[in-house]
PDB file of C-alpha atoms in Angstrom:
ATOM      1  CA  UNK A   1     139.531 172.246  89.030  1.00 40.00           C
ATOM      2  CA  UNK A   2     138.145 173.830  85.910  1.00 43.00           C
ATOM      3  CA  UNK A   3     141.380 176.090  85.933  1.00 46.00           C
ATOM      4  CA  UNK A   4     144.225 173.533  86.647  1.00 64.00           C
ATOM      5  CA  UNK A   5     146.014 172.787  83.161  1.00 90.00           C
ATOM      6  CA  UNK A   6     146.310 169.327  81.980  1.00 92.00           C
ATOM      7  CA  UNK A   7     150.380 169.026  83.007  1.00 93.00           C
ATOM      8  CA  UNK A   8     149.385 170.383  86.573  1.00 94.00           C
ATOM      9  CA  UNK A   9     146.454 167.617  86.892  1.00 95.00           C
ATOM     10  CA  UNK A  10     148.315 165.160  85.602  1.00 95.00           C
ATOM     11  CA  UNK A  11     151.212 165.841  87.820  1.00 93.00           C
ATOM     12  CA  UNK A  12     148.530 165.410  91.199  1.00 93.00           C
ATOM     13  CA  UNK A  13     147.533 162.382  89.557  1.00 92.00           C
ATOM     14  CA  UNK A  14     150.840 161.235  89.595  1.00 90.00           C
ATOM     15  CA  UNK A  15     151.537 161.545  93.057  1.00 91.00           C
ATOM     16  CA  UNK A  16     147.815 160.873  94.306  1.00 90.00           C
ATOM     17  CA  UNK A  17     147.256 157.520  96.261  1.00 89.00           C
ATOM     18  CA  UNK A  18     143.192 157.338  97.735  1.00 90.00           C
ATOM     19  CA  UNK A  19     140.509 156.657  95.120  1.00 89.00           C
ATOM     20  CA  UNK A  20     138.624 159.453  95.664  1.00 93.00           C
ATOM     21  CA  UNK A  21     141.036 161.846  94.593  1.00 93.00           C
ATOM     22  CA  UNK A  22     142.790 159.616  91.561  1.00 92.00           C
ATOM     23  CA  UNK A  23     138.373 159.704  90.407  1.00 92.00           C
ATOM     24  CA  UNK A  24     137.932 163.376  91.314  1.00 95.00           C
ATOM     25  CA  UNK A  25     141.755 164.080  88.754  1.00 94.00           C
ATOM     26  CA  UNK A  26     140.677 161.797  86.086  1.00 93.00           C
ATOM     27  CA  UNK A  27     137.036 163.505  85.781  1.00 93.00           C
ATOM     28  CA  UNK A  28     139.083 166.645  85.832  1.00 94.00           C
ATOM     29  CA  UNK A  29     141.086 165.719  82.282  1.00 95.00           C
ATOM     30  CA  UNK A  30     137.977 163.828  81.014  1.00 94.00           C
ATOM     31  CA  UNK A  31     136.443 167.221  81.004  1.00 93.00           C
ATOM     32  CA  UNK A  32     139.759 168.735  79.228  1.00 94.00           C
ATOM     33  CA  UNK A  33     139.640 166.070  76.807  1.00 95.00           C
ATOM     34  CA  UNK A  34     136.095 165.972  75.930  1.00 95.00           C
ATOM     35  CA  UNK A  35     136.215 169.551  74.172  1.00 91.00           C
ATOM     36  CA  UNK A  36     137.693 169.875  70.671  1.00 92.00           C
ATOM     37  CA  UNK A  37     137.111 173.818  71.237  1.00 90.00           C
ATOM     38  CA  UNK A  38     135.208 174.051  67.704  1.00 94.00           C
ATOM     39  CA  UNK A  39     131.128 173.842  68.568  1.00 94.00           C
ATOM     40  CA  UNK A  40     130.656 171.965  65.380  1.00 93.00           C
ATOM     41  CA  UNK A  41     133.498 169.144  66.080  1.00 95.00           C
ATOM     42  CA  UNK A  42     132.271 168.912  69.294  1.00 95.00           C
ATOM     43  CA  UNK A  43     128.654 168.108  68.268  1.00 94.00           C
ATOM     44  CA  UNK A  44     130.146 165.235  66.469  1.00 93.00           C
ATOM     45  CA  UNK A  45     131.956 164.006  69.309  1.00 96.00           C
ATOM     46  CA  UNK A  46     128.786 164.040  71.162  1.00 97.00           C
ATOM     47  CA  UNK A  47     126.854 162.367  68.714  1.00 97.00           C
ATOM     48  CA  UNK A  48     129.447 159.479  68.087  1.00 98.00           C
ATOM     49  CA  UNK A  49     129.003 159.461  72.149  1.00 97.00           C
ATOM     50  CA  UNK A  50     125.311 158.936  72.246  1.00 98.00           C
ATOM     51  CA  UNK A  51     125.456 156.283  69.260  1.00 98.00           C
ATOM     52  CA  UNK A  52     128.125 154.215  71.386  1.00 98.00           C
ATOM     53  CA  UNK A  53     126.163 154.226  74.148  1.00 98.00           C
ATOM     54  CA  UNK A  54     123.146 153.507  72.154  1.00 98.00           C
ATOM     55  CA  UNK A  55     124.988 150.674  70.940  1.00 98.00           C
ATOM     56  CA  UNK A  56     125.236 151.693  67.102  1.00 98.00           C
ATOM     57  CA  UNK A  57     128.852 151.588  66.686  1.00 98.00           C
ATOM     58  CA  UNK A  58     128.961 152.301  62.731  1.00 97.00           C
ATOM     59  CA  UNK A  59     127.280 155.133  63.654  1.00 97.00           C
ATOM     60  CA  UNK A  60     129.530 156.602  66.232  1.00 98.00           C
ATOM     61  CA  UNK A  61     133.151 155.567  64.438  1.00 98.00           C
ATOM     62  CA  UNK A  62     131.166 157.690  61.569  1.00 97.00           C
ATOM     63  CA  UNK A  63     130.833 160.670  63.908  1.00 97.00           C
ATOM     64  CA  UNK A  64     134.720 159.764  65.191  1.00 98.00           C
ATOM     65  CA  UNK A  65     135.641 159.295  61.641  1.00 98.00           C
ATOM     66  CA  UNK A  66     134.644 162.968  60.637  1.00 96.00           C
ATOM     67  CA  UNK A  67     136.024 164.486  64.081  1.00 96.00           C
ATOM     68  CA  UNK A  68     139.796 162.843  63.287  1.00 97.00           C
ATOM     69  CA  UNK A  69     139.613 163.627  59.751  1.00 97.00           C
ATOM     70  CA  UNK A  70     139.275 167.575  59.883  1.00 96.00           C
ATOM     71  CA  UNK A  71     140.852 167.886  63.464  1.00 96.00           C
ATOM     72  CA  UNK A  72     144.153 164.608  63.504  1.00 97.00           C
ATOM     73  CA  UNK A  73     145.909 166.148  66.457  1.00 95.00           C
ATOM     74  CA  UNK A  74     142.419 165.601  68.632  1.00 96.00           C
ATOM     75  CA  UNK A  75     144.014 162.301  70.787  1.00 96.00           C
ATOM     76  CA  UNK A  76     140.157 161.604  72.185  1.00 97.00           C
ATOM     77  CA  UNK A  77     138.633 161.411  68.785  1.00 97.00           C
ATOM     78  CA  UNK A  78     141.196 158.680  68.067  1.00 98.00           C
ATOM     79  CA  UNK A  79     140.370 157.346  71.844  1.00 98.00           C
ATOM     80  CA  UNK A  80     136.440 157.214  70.624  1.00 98.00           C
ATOM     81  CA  UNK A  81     136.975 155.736  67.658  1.00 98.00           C
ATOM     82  CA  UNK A  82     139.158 153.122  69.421  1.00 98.00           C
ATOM     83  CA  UNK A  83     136.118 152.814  71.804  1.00 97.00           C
ATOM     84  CA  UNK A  84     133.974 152.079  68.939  1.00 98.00           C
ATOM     85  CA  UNK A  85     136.124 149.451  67.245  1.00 97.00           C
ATOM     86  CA  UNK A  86     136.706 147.632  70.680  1.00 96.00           C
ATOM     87  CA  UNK A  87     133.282 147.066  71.256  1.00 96.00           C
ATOM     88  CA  UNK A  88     132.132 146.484  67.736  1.00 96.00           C
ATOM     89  CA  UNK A  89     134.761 143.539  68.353  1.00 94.00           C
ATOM     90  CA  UNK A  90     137.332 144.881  66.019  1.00 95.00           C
ATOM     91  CA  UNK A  91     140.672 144.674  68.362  1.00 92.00           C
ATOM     92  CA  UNK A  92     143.384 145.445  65.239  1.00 92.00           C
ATOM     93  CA  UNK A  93     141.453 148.730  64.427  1.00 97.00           C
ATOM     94  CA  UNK A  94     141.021 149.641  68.091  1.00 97.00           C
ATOM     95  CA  UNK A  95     144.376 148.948  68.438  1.00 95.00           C
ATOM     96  CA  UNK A  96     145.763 151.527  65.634  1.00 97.00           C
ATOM     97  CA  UNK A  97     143.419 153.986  66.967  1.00 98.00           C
ATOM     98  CA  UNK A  98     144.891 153.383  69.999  1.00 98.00           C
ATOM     99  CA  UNK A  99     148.659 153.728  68.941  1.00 97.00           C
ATOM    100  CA  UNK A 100     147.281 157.131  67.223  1.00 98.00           C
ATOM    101  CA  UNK A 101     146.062 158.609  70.758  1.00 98.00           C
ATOM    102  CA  UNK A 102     149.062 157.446  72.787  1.00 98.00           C
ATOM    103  CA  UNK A 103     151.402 159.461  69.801  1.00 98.00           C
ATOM    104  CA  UNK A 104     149.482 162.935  70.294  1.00 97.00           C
ATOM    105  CA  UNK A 105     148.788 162.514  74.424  1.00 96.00           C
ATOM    106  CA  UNK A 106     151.095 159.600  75.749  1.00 96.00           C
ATOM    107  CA  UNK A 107     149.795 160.117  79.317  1.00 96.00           C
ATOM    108  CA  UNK A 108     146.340 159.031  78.045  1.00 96.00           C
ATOM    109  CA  UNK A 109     145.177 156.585  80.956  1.00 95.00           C
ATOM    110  CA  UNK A 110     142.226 155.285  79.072  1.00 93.00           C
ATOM    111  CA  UNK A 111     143.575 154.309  76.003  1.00 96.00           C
ATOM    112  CA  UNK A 112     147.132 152.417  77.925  1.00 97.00           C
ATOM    113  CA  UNK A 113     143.940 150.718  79.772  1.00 94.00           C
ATOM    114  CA  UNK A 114     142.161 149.653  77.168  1.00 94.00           C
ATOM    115  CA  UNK A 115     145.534 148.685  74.836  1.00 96.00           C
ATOM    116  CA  UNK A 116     146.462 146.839  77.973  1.00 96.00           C
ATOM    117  CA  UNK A 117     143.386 144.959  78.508  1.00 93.00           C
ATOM    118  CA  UNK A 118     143.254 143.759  74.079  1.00 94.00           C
ATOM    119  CA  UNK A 119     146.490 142.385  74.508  1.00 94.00           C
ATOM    120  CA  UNK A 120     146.018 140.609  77.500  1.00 93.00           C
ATOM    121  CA  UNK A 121     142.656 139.076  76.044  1.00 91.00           C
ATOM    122  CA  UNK A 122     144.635 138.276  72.596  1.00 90.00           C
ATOM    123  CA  UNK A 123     147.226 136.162  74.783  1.00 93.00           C
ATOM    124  CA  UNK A 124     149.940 138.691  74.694  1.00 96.00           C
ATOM    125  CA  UNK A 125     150.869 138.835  78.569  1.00 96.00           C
ATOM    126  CA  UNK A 126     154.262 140.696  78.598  1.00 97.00           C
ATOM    127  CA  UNK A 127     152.655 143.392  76.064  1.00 97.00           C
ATOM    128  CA  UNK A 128     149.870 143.730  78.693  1.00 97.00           C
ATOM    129  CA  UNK A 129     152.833 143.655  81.455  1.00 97.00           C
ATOM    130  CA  UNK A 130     154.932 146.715  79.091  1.00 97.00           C
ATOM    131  CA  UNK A 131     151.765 148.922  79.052  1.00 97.00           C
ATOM    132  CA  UNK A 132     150.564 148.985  82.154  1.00 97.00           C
ATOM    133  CA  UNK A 133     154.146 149.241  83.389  1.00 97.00           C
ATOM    134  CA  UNK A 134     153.744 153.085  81.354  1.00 96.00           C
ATOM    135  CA  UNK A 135     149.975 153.191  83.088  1.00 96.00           C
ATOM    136  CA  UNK A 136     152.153 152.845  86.710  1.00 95.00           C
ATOM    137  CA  UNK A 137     154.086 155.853  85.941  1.00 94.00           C
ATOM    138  CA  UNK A 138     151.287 158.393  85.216  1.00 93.00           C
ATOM    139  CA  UNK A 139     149.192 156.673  88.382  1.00 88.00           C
ATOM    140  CA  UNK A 140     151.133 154.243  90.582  1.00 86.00           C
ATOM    141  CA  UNK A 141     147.539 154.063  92.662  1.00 85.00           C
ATOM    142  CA  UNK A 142     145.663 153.566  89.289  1.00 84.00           C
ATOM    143  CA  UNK A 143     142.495 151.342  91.185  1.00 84.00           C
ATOM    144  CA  UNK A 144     143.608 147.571  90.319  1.00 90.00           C
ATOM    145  CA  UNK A 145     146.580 148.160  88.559  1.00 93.00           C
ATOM    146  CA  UNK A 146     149.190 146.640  90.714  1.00 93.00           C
ATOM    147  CA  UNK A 147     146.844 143.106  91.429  1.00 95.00           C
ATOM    148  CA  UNK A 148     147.194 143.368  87.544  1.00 95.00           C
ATOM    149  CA  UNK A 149     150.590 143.902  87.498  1.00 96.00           C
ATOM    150  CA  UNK A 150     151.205 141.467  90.723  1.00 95.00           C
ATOM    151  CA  UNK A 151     149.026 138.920  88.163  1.00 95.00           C
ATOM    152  CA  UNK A 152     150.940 139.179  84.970  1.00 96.00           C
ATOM    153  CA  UNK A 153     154.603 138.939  86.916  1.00 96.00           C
ATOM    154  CA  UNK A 154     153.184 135.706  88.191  1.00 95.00           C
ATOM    155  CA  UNK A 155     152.210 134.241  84.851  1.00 93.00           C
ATOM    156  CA  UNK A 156     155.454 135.760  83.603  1.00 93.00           C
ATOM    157  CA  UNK A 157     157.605 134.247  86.393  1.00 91.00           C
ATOM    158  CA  UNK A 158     158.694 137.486  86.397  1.00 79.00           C
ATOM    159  CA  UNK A 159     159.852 138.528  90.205  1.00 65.00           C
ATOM    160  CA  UNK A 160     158.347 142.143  91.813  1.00 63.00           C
ATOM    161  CA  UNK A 161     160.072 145.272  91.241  1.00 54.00           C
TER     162      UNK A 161
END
């Protein structure tokens, strides 16, 4: 796995269709995207990491805030940082950060995910509908995505395509 480029996982993931092997793909580009290749960037992404999941979310958009700032074109700093702001409650920012990441990796499943699930919680059902239409395309199979989609087309009136 450690040798597949991203375009060659992302192409299985594409086409793959059992859990297992959409989980086994995904962990495959989380490990991609989880390595700025510079040991001292990456120490911050690590750090911003721990203080997320310590709950301390000033902390880690701090640690984010320092990886985007000398490295822009890193899409998962912008994807932490997004992180961050969702769960310190602060949707617009997340948002932004969000719109950052999808401009430097588009395929990013995590961050159409996450965008998808802000604008369905701030009311906006055909925005949630448009991005997880763009999630279907890089993962058809994506687990729950079409009883989401199924969901919003019915709230829509929209009919099944």
């Amino acid at each position: 796995m450690l040798l597949d480029t991203l375009d060659e996982l992302f192409e299985r993931l594409r086409v793959a269709t059992t859990p297992t092997e959409i989980e086994a793909l995904q962990n495959g580009i989380w490990q991609l995207w989880l390595s700025t290749g510079n040991r001292r960037l990456d120490k911050h992404l690590e750090a911003g990491m721990r203080a997320m999941a310590a709950g301390d979310y000033s902390h880690a958009i701090a640690d984010f805030t320092v990886l985007i700032e000398e490295c822009p074109s890193y899409a998962e700093g912008w994807n932490k940082r997004a992180t961050a702001h969702y769960l310190r409650g602060e949707y617009r920012a997340s948002i932004r950060d969000i719109q950052q990441t999808l401009r430097l990796e588009p395929r990013h499943f995590g961050a159409l995910s996450g965008w998808a699930t802000m604008i369905r919680m701030l009311g906006d059902d055909a925005g949630a509908l448009r991005v997880l239409l763009r999630l279907q395309r890089i993962c058809r199979y994506w687990p729950g995505l079409q009883a989401q989609l199924h969901d919003l087309r019915n709230r829509l009136g929209e009919a099944e395509s």
